[in-house]
Amino acid sequence: MENIKYENGTLYLLDQTLLPNEEKYITPKTKEDYFECIKKLRVRGAPAIGIFAGYAMALLDGDKAELKKYLDTARPTAVNLSWATERMLSAYNSGKNLIDEAIAIHNEDKEMCRKISEYGLSLLHDGDGILTHCNAGALATSEYGTGLGPLLLGKEKGYTFHAYTDETRPLLQGARLTSYELEKAGVDVTLICDNMASLVMKQGKIDAVLVGTDRIAANGDIANKIGTSGVAVLAKYYNIPFYVLGPYSTIDYNCPTGDDIVIEERDSNEIKTMWYEKPIALPETKCYNPAFDVTDHELITAIITDRGIIKAPFKEGLERIRNND
Ligand code: MRU
């Protein structure tokens, strides 16, 4: 099932907020519609946000520089958003056909995901137990995904993996999206609460952790869904490889370290009311709801991009693939 489809001049978006209970496509029209789709996570996952924003830049009339500025504020952490709007703005300024450029971003992502999945698969073994956090599958990208790519590609190639999926509080992308995607693909998947990651590691059920990323700093620190860094600490303790998978476009060479990454803060109702029949805390109770955290590069075993597998020292490795430009 495709998350973003461009057909006969219309963009169709699979509304991820309705999954896994309803598979419904919506058709954003105005710039406010596009902004709302990104902000409310109807489209989410760093590469998918970039693809969607590319189409928005192509399909919406008006001042493109202003539009880029407006869309970029919808979600500040995923670098793919500003990367895609920047690329579309340059295409506009040099007189290129914008819809062709948006389709090119979409197609290139498919190619990148395929390569990332191949590289990731080369690090795994048939029968491995894999822990995932958040959702970094086809829903978060174009095809295969990044963090889930090796599992989905591996399934096609006849591998048997046992996935353990953190539910990923507070927005439950692991429960609602990852378990849905893996079930549909026929991958063995077991949903666990976030605070069970330690136990399944201790019980020897996990051979590797696979996660996506929203921004890779020049020194190899990464931002990903809140809770990722805790999983990385646990993986280090239990001596389990912790792999980060993401396309080249997720590397932000202008961001020296993880401390320089802007972390998006979201509404407290996502914690207190969103998934419950009744609120689970008093209205006056304060909440702190950062959407992402930063994982220190020292906790990462390898960063897997479409340009290859990078191990420590990450700064040098990331610089090396930059020179492929
Ligand atoms: O807030 P979300 O659902 O957009 O967060 C997504 C993630 O954290 C993903 O792991 C990340 O974007 C990588 S997607 C391939």
XYZ file of C-alpha atoms and ligand atoms in Angstrom:
340
model
C 0.000 0.000 0.000
C 1.459 3.361 -1.057
C 1.361 6.205 1.476
C 1.697 9.014 -1.104
C 0.311 8.718 -4.641
C 0.361 11.304 -7.403
C -2.210 10.441 -10.084
C -3.647 12.615 -12.875
C -2.686 15.878 -11.206
C -3.996 14.939 -7.743
C -2.006 14.013 -4.647
C -3.456 11.233 -2.494
C -2.230 10.784 1.071
C -2.925 7.706 3.188
C -4.020 9.253 6.511
C -1.712 7.566 9.043
C -3.659 8.906 12.019
C -6.486 6.482 11.147
C -4.294 3.362 10.977
C -4.516 0.489 11.701
C -8.319 0.678 11.838
C -9.058 2.514 8.613
C -7.142 2.798 5.329
C -8.329 6.098 3.887
C -6.758 8.469 1.345
C -7.237 12.219 1.639
C -6.501 14.933 -0.942
C -4.988 18.097 0.555
C -5.726 21.224 -1.470
C -4.615 24.406 0.293
C -1.292 25.272 1.918
C -3.049 25.048 5.288
C -4.188 21.499 4.426
C -0.609 20.476 3.597
C 0.714 22.103 6.774
C -1.935 20.381 8.898
C -1.182 16.957 7.361
C 2.471 17.294 8.404
C 1.782 18.844 11.818
C -0.885 16.296 12.794
C 1.210 13.341 11.525
C -1.236 12.301 8.813
C 2.052 12.001 6.945
C 5.064 11.287 9.136
C 8.501 9.730 9.075
C 11.335 11.960 7.903
C 11.640 10.866 4.224
C 7.842 10.731 3.701
C 7.502 14.281 5.041
C 10.165 15.375 2.515
C 8.375 13.650 -0.384
C 5.036 15.156 0.618
C 6.530 18.647 0.978
C 8.097 18.266 -2.486
C 4.642 17.725 -3.993
C 3.248 20.625 -1.933
C 5.896 22.953 -3.374
C 5.027 21.763 -6.899
C 1.245 21.806 -6.635
C 0.561 24.964 -4.613
C 0.501 28.365 -6.325
C 1.976 31.515 -4.835
C 5.357 32.718 -3.612
C 7.493 29.570 -3.390
C 10.056 31.068 -0.985
C 7.251 32.025 1.428
C 5.692 28.590 1.023
C 8.995 26.894 1.862
C 9.343 29.021 5.024
C 5.778 28.192 6.063
C 6.028 24.426 5.515
C 9.443 24.160 7.215
C 7.921 25.271 10.516
C 5.405 22.384 10.575
C 7.980 19.993 12.064
C 11.450 21.306 12.880
C 13.455 18.162 13.684
C 13.271 16.130 10.450
C 15.894 17.665 8.165
C 14.321 15.995 5.114
C 11.509 18.572 5.211
C 13.739 21.629 4.722
C 16.062 19.612 2.457
C 13.161 18.844 0.082
C 11.658 22.358 0.121
C 15.134 23.811 -0.513
C 15.658 21.488 -3.464
C 12.230 22.431 -4.864
C 12.955 26.145 -4.418
C 16.247 25.846 -6.331
C 14.432 23.875 -9.053
C 11.846 26.683 -9.266
C 14.537 29.372 -9.409
C 16.304 27.569 -12.231
C 13.077 27.129 -14.231
C 12.756 23.346 -13.897
C 9.410 21.540 -14.090
C 8.390 21.267 -10.439
C 6.187 18.221 -10.659
C 9.008 16.331 -12.397
C 11.317 17.375 -9.547
C 8.832 16.191 -6.893
C 8.433 12.853 -8.681
C 12.245 12.607 -8.863
C 12.509 13.080 -5.050
C 9.876 10.360 -4.625
C 11.601 7.912 -6.995
C 15.061 8.600 -5.595
C 13.752 7.763 -2.129
C 12.605 4.353 -3.381
C 16.087 3.729 -4.757
C 17.745 4.908 -1.506
C 15.492 2.724 0.653
C 16.284 -0.294 -1.490
C 20.044 0.263 -1.072
C 19.747 0.921 2.678
C 17.706 -2.269 3.059
C 20.316 -4.300 1.153
C 23.167 -2.913 3.287
C 21.166 -3.461 6.475
C 20.297 -7.018 5.514
C 23.987 -7.799 5.008
C 24.505 -7.220 8.759
C 21.741 -9.620 9.887
C 21.369 -13.391 10.050
C 18.408 -15.589 9.235
C 16.401 -16.202 12.418
C 17.574 -13.016 14.195
C 15.401 -11.304 16.795
C 15.134 -7.602 15.956
C 13.946 -4.772 18.198
C 12.378 -1.730 16.494
C 11.309 1.655 17.844
C 8.742 4.019 16.290
C 8.004 3.375 12.597
C 10.625 3.523 9.884
C 8.938 1.366 7.255
C 7.324 2.074 3.901
C 4.769 4.333 5.620
C 7.590 6.592 6.798
C 9.337 6.656 3.412
C 8.337 5.490 -0.069
C 9.057 1.750 -0.240
C 10.641 -0.761 2.203
C 11.616 1.999 4.624
C 14.901 2.491 6.448
C 14.796 0.850 9.907
C 12.256 -1.756 8.746
C 13.777 -2.108 5.283
C 15.987 -5.121 6.068
C 12.994 -6.947 7.602
C 10.694 -6.268 4.635
C 13.344 -6.973 2.000
C 14.544 -9.991 3.995
C 11.015 -11.401 4.024
C 10.903 -11.165 0.227
C 14.228 -12.989 0.049
C 13.067 -15.810 2.306
C 14.648 -14.761 5.634
C 12.747 -15.420 8.861
C 13.109 -12.651 11.424
C 11.383 -12.237 14.776
C 10.549 -8.581 15.269
C 9.816 -7.060 18.685
C 8.160 -3.683 18.261
C 8.146 -1.030 20.978
C 4.682 0.517 21.085
C 6.375 3.979 21.143
C 4.574 6.255 23.556
C 2.909 8.681 23.291
C 1.756 8.515 19.648
C 2.103 4.730 19.355
C 3.719 4.575 15.915
C 5.181 1.172 16.828
C 1.802 -0.293 17.784
C -0.359 1.411 15.193
C 2.014 1.431 12.231
C 5.000 -0.916 12.599
C 3.057 -3.948 13.787
C 0.447 -3.217 11.077
C 3.096 -3.025 8.336
C 4.968 -6.125 9.481
C 1.758 -8.159 9.897
C 0.681 -7.210 6.393
C 4.076 -8.232 5.010
C 3.950 -11.561 6.848
C 6.916 -10.821 9.148
C 6.679 -12.426 12.596
C 6.056 -9.490 14.959
C 5.411 -9.180 18.687
C 4.255 -5.870 20.127
C 5.788 -4.865 23.460
C 5.473 -1.881 25.797
C 8.414 0.512 25.587
C 9.480 -0.387 29.112
C 9.829 -4.079 28.160
C 12.800 -3.538 25.844
C 15.225 -4.270 28.662
C 13.541 -7.578 29.516
C 13.507 -8.978 25.963
C 17.189 -8.049 25.641
C 18.034 -9.729 28.940
C 16.105 -12.841 27.840
C 18.344 -13.107 24.758
C 15.518 -12.489 22.295
C 17.225 -9.574 20.545
C 20.202 -9.873 18.173
C 20.090 -6.340 16.775
C 18.209 -3.060 17.154
C 17.134 -1.260 13.961
C 15.915 2.347 14.017
C 15.411 5.162 11.514
C 16.457 8.749 12.088
C 15.215 12.289 11.515
C 18.594 14.030 11.510
C 22.195 12.845 11.613
C 24.655 15.436 12.960
C 28.138 15.718 11.426
C 29.683 13.858 14.399
C 27.238 10.912 14.112
C 24.822 11.853 16.913
C 21.266 11.216 15.723
C 17.767 12.455 16.523
C 14.983 9.896 16.460
C 11.637 9.316 18.152
C 11.621 9.888 21.901
C 12.826 6.767 23.693
C 15.426 5.808 21.086
C 18.406 6.852 23.206
C 17.152 4.732 26.120
C 16.997 1.705 23.826
C 20.567 2.485 22.669
C 21.827 2.598 26.267
C 20.221 -0.786 26.926
C 21.676 -2.262 23.730
C 25.149 -1.112 24.767
C 24.692 -2.691 28.220
C 23.586 -6.024 26.734
C 26.199 -5.889 23.960
C 23.619 -5.881 21.176
C 24.394 -4.013 17.925
C 22.433 -0.776 17.577
C 21.992 0.164 13.914
C 20.700 3.501 12.621
C 19.388 3.507 9.046
C 18.711 6.615 6.988
C 19.226 8.182 3.565
C 22.061 10.571 2.730
C 19.509 13.432 2.782
C 19.104 12.921 6.551
C 22.720 13.905 7.237
C 22.967 17.552 8.270
C 26.576 18.603 7.768
C 25.688 22.089 9.050
C 24.792 20.603 12.415
C 28.046 19.808 14.263
C 26.625 17.675 17.101
C 23.357 16.370 18.524
C 23.242 19.367 20.883
C 22.595 21.572 17.843
C 19.491 19.645 16.741
C 16.203 21.480 17.356
C 13.835 19.143 19.164
C 10.129 19.504 18.450
C 7.852 19.823 21.497
C 4.268 18.693 21.134
C 0.929 19.161 22.831
C 0.505 17.658 26.294
C -2.841 16.160 25.294
C -0.975 13.580 23.246
C 0.154 12.173 26.612
C -2.958 12.787 28.693
C -6.053 12.367 26.553
C -5.473 11.344 22.966
C -5.724 7.557 23.209
C -7.968 7.220 26.248
C -11.697 7.242 26.863
C -11.058 9.480 29.854
C -8.043 11.713 30.610
C -5.284 9.880 32.476
C -4.106 12.961 34.396
C -5.652 16.153 35.728
C -5.999 19.042 33.257
C -3.640 21.146 35.397
C -0.901 18.502 35.508
C 2.129 19.750 33.592
C 3.529 17.558 30.807
C 6.842 17.623 29.008
C 6.360 16.126 25.545
C 9.470 16.340 23.334
C 8.849 14.315 20.154
C 12.470 13.227 19.720
C 15.620 12.601 21.671
C 19.267 12.527 20.685
C 21.337 9.353 20.695
C 25.035 9.885 21.277
C 27.234 8.454 18.499
C 29.150 6.408 21.107
C 26.051 4.241 21.529
C 25.725 3.542 17.791
C 27.297 0.449 16.208
C 26.834 1.606 12.609
C 24.979 4.188 10.523
C 23.614 2.595 7.364
C 22.981 4.956 4.451
C 22.372 4.453 0.756
C 26.057 5.353 0.339
C 27.275 2.519 2.526
C 27.795 1.356 6.111
C 29.619 3.789 8.397
C 31.282 2.746 11.647
C 33.294 4.777 14.179
C 34.932 7.225 13.803
C 31.642 8.575 12.455
C 32.763 12.149 11.727
C 35.392 10.904 9.287
C 33.047 8.276 7.810
C 30.265 10.804 7.213
C 32.764 13.220 5.671
C 34.009 10.466 3.345
C 30.568 9.840 1.833
C 29.999 13.595 1.485
C 32.864 13.685 -0.957
C 30.900 11.317 -3.246
C 28.753 14.327 -4.268
O 7.146 11.673 14.759
P 7.349 10.707 13.645
O 6.337 9.617 13.638
O 7.456 11.414 12.300
O 8.756 10.062 13.952
C 9.341 9.230 13.017
C 10.581 8.612 13.458
O 11.082 8.809 14.534
C 11.216 7.735 12.466
O 11.965 6.736 13.078
C 12.138 8.606 11.603
O 11.421 9.657 11.016
C 12.753 7.841 10.540
S 11.570 7.437 9.331
C 12.272 6.491 8.161
